[in-house]
Coordinates of C-alpha atoms in Angstrom, one line a residue:
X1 CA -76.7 35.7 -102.6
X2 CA -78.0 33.0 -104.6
X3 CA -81.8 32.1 -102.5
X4 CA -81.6 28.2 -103.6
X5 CA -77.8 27.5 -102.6
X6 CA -77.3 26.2 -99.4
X7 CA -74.7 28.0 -97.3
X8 CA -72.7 26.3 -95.1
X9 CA -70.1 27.4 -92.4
X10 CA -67.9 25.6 -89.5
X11 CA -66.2 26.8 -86.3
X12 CA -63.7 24.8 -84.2
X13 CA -63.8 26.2 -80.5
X14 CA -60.4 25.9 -79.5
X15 CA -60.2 24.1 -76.5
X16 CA -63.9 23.1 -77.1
X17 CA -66.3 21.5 -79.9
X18 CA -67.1 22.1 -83.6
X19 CA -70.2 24.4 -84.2
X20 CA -71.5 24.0 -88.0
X21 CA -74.1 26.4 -89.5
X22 CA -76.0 25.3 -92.1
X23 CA -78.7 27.6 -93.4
X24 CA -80.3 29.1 -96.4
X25 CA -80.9 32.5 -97.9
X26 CA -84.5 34.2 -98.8
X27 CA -83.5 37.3 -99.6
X28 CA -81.4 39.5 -97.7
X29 CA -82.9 36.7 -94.4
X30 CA -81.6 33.8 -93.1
X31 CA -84.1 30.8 -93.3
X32 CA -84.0 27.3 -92.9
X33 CA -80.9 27.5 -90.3
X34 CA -79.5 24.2 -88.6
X35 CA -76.7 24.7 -86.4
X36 CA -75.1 21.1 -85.4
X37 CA -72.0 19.9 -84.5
X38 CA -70.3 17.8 -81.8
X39 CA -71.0 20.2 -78.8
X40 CA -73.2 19.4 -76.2
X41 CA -76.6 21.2 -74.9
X42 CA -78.9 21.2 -72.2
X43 CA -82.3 20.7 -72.6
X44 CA -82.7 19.2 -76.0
X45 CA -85.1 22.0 -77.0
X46 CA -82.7 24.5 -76.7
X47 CA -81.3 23.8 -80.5
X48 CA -84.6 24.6 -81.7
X49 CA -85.0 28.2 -79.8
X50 CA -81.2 29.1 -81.2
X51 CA -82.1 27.9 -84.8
X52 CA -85.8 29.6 -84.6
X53 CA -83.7 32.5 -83.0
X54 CA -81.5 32.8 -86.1
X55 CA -84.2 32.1 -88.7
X56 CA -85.5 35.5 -90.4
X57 CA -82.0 37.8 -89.7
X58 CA -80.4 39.8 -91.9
X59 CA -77.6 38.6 -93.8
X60 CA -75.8 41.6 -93.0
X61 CA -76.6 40.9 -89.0
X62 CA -73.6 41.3 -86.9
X63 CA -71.5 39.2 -84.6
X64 CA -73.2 41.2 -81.9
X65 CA -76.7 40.9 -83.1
X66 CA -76.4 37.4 -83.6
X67 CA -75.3 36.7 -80.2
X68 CA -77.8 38.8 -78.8
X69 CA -80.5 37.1 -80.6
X70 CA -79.2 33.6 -79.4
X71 CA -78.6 34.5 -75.9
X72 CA -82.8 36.2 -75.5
X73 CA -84.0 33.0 -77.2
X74 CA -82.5 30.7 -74.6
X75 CA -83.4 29.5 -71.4
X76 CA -82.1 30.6 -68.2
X77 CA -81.5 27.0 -67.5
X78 CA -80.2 25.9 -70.7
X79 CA -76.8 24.9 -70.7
X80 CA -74.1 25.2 -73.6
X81 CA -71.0 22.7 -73.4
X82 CA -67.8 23.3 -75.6
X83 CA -69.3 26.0 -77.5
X84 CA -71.1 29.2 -77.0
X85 CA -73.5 32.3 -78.2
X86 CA -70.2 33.5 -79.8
X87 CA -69.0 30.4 -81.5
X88 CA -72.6 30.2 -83.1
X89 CA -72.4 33.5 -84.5
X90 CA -69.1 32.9 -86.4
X91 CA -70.2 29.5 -87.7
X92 CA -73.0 31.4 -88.8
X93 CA -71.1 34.5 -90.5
X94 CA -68.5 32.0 -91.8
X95 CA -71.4 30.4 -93.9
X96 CA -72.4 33.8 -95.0
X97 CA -68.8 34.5 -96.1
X98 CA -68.6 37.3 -93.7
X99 CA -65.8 35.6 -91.5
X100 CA -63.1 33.9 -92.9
X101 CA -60.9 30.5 -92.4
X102 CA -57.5 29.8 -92.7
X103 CA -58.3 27.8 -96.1
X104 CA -60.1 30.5 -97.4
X105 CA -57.1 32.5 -98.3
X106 CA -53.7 32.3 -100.4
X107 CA -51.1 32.3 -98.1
X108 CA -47.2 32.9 -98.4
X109 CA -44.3 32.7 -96.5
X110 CA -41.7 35.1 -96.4
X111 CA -37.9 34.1 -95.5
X112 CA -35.9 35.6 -93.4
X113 CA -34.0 38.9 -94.7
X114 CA -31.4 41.0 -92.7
X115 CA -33.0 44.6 -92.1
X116 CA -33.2 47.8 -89.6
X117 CA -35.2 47.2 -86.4
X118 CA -37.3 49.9 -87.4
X119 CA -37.9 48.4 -91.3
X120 CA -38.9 45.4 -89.4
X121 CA -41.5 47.5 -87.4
X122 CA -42.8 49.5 -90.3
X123 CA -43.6 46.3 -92.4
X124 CA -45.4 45.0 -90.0
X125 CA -47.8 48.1 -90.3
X126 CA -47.4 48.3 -94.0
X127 CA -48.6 44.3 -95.1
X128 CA -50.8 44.2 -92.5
X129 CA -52.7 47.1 -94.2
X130 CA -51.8 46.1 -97.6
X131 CA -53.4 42.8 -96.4
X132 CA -56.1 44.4 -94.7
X133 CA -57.2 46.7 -98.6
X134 CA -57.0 43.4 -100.2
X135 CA -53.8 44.3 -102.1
X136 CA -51.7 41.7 -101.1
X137 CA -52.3 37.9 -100.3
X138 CA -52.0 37.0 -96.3
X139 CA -48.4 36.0 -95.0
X140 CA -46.4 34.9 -92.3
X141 CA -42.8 36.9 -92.1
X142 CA -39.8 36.0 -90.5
X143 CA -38.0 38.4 -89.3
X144 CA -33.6 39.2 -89.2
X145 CA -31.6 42.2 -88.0
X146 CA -28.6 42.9 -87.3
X147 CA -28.1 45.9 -84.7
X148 CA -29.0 44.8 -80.9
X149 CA -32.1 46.8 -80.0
X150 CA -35.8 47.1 -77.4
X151 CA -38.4 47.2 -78.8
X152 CA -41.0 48.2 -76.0
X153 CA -44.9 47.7 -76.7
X154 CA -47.4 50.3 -77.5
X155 CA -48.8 51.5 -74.7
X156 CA -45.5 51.4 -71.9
X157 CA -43.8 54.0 -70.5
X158 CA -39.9 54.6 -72.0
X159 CA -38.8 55.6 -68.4
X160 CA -40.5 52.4 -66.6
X161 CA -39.1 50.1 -69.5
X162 CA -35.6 51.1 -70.4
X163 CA -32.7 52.1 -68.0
X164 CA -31.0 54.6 -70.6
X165 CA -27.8 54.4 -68.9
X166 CA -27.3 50.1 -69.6
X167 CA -28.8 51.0 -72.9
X168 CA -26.2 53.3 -73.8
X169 CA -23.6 51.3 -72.1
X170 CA -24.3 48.0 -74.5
X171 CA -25.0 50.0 -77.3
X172 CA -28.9 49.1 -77.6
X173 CA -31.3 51.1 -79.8
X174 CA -35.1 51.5 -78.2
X175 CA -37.7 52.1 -80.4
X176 CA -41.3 51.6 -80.2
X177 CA -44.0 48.7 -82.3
X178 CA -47.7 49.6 -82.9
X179 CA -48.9 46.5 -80.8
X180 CA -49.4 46.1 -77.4
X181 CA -47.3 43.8 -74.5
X182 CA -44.0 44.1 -73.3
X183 CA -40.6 44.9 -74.4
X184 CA -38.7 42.9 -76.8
X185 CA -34.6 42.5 -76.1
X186 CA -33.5 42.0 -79.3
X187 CA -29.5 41.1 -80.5
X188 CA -28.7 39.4 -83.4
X189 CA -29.5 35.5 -82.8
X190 CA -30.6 35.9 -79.6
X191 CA -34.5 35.3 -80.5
X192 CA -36.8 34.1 -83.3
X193 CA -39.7 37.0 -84.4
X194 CA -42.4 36.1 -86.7
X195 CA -45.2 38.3 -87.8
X196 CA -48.6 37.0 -89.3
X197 CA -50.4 39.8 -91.7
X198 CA -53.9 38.2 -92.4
X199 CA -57.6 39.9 -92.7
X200 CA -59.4 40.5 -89.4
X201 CA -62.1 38.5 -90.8
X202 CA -60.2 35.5 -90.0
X203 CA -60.7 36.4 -86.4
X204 CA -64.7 37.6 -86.7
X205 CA -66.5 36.4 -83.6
X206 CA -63.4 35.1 -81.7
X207 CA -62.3 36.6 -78.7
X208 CA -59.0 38.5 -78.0
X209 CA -58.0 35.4 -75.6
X210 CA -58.8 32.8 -77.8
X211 CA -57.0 34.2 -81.2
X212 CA -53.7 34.2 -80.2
X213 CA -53.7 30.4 -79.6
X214 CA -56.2 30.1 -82.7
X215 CA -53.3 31.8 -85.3
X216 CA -50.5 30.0 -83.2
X217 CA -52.0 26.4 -84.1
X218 CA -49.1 25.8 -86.6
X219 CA -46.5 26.6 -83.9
X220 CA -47.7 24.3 -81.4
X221 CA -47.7 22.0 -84.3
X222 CA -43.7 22.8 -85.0
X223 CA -42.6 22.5 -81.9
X224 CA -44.1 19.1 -81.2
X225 CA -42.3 17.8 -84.4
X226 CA -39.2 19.6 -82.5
X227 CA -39.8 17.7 -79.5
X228 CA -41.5 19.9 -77.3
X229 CA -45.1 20.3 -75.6
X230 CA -46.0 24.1 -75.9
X231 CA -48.8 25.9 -74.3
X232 CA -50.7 29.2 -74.3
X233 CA -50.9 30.5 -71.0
X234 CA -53.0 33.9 -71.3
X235 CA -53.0 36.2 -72.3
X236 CA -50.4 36.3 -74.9
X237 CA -47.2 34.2 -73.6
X238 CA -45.7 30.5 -75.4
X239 CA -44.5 28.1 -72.9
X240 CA -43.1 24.8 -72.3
X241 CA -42.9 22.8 -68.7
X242 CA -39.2 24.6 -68.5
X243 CA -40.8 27.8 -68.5
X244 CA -41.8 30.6 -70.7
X245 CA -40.2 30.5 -74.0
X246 CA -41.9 33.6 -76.3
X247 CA -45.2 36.0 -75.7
X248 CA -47.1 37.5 -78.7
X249 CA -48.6 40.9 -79.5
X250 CA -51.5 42.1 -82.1
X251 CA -52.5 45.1 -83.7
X252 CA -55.8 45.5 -85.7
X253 CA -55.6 48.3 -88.1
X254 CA -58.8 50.4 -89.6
X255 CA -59.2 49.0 -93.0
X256 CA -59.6 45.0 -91.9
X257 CA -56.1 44.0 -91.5
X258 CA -54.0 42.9 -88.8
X259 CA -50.8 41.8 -87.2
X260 CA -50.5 39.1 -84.8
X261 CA -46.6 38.7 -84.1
X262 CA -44.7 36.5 -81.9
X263 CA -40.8 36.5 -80.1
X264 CA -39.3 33.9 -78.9
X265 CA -35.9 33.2 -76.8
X266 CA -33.5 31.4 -78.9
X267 CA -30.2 32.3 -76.8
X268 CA -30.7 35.6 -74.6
X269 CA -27.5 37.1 -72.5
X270 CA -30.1 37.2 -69.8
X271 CA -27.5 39.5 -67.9
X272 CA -27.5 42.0 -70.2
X273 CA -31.2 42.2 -70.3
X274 CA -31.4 42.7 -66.6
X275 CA -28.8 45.8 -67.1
X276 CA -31.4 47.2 -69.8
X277 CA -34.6 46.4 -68.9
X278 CA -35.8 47.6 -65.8
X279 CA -38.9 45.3 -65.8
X280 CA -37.1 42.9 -65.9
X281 CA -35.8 43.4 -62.5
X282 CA -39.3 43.9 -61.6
X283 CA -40.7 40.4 -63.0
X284 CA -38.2 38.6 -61.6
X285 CA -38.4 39.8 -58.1
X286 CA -42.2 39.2 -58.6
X287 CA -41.9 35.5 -59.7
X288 CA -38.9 34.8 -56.7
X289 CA -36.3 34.5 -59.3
X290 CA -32.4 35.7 -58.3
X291 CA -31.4 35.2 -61.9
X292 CA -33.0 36.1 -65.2
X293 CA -31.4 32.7 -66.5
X294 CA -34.2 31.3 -64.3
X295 CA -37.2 33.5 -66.0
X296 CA -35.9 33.1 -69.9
X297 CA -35.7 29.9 -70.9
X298 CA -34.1 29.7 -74.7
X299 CA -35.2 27.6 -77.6
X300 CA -31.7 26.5 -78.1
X301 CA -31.4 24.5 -74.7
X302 CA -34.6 23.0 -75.2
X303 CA -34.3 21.9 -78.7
X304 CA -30.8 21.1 -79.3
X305 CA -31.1 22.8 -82.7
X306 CA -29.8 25.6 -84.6
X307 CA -31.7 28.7 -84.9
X308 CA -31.4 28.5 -88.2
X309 CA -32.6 24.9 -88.1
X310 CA -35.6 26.0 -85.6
X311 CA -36.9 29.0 -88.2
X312 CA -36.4 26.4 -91.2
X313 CA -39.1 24.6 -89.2
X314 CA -41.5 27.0 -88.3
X315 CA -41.6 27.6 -92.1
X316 CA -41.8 24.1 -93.2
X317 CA -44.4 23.6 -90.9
X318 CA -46.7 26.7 -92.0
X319 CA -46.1 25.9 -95.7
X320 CA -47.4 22.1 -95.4
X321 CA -50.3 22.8 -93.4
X322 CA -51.9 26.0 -95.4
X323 CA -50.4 25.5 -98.7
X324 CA -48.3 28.7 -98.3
X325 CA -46.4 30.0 -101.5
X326 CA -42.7 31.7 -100.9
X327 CA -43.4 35.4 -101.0
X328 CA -41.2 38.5 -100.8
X329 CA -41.7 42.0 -99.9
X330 CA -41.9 44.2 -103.0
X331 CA -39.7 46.8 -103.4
X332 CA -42.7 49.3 -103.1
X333 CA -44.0 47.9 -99.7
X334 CA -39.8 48.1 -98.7
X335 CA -40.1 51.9 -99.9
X336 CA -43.1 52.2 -98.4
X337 CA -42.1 50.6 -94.7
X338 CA -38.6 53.7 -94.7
X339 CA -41.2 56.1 -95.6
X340 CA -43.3 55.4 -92.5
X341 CA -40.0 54.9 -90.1
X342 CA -39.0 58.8 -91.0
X343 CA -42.2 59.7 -90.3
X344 CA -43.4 57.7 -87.4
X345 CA -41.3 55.0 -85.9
X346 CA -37.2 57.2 -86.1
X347 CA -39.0 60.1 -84.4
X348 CA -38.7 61.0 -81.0
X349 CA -42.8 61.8 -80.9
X350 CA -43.2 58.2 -81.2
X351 CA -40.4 56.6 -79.5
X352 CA -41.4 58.6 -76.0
X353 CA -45.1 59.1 -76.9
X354 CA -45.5 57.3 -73.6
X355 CA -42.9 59.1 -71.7

């Protein structure tokens, strides 16, 4: 790095302040380090024991380090408002060029195209590692399918999730995504899936909690120009005031890339859900409800629009505010995505591997 340029690096907290590093480099050392912003801090002297804290580390220090370096320099009676040890540290790697922002990257958008369930499932491993080896510039992908299908999270049991018997009855495929969360009752129309492939630098020094509202900025955005006032409410489901609407899922892959992907109602046959899902059942009992009509509450009801209009939107929206690009998945990454379905996501080892 260049030991007369002045680096400089910024870090909305969401739900909180902006934290800005600015800061020099001597070397491979941090010098001459001012963070600022519009946050708030208790006692006054406390800025100058975080930047004294972060003058003289490596520029190869970690999130960890850096945190750890800020917390043993403060006070136990200094007090941090709208930002925190954490945020610090990815203003601070951010200026370093160590984490990333949503600007700092090419993005695309990728329309919807009719494929498998399971293509749809192997893509979203395939770009996100692509993304992840620097091969292939960030995107957002929306997904279409045809055949009516569950698509249960990661780590649940098939038994707990799935009553085989209204499966087989309605004609619904189960199969099995690399993320976490729960199961995803999928017919053609009935919801609106998007998947986000981007570098996991993007969420470098952010918690778990606080990226899934972080990359669903641009939705909030969408729906509010569709009428509605949507909310995070952790961990990882989308709401309105008429009730849950969508829940996302990540998956951060060796290599720097991940997915973050989201499902939303659109127009569910809550009925049939209830004879597929046994969870279902569960969660509603849980929450009080006699009917799942209660529990899902679809997009289409709430906006009025199509949900062709709705995914139109959600594109429109993500193109305007990060310059997005229409992209396309190459024919290689499609080869690549029914490669990894015969060997991972079709087989029975991975379907059941959490029987």
């Amino acid at each position: 790095m260049n030991q007369q340029e002045r680096h400089h690096g910024e870090f909305k907290v969401p739900g909180g302040k902006l934290v800005v590093a600015d800061l020099t480099v001597s070397g491979t050392r941090l010098s001459q380090v001012s963070i600022n912003g519009d946050f708030f801090l208790e006692p006054d002297e406390a800025l100058d024991d975080i930047n004294a804290a972060l003058t003289g580390l490596s520029t190869d220090a970690t999130r960890d380090e850096i945190v750890a370096a800020v917390r043993t320099a403060l006070a136990e009676d200094a007090v941090l408002f709208g930002f925190s040890p954490e945020a610090v540290a990815t203003a601070v790697r951010r200026a370093l060029a160590r984490a990333t922002t949503w600007e700092d990257h090419e993005w695309e958008v990728i329309p919807p195209t009719v494929r498998p369930t399971l293509d749809n499932l192997a893509l979203d491993e395939v770009l996100a590692r692509e993304v992840g080896a620097g091969r292939r510039r960030p995107a957002l992908r929306l997904w279409d399918w045809e055949e009516p299908s569950v698509v249960i999270g990661s780590f649940q049991s098939l038994r707990n999730e799935v009553d085989p018997e209204g499966a087989r009855r309605h004609g619904i495929s189960v199969v099995r995504r690399v993320s976490g969360g729960g199961a995803m009752f999928m017919e053609a129309g009935n919801c609106i899936t998007y998947s986000l492939y981007l570098p996991q630098t993007m969420v470098d020094g952010i918690s778990f909690t606080e990226s899934y509202p972080f990359l669903d900025q641009w939705v909030m955005q969408a729906f509010r120009q569709m009428g509605l006032e949507a909310f995070y409410v952790p961990l990882n489901d989308i709401a309105t005031e008429h009730g849950k609407i969508g829940g996302a899922a990540q998956k951060r892959f060796a290599g720097g890339g991940m997915v973050h992907h989201v499902t939303m109602s659109y127009d569910i046959d809550a009925e049939k859900m209830t004879e597929v899902l046994r969870i279902g059942r569960e969660k509603l009992s849980d929450k009080g409800h006699r009917s799942a009509r209660k529990r899902v509450d679809p997009l289409r009801r709430q906006t009025g629009m199509s949900r062709e209009a709705v995914v139109e939107k959600l594109m429109e929206v993500f193109s305007g505010r990060y310059a997005a690009v229409e992209g396309s998945v190459s024919a290689a990454e499609a080869a690549a995505a029914r490669e990894l379905v015969a060997a991972k996501f079709a087989t029975p080892e991975w379907i059941a591997r959490v029987p």
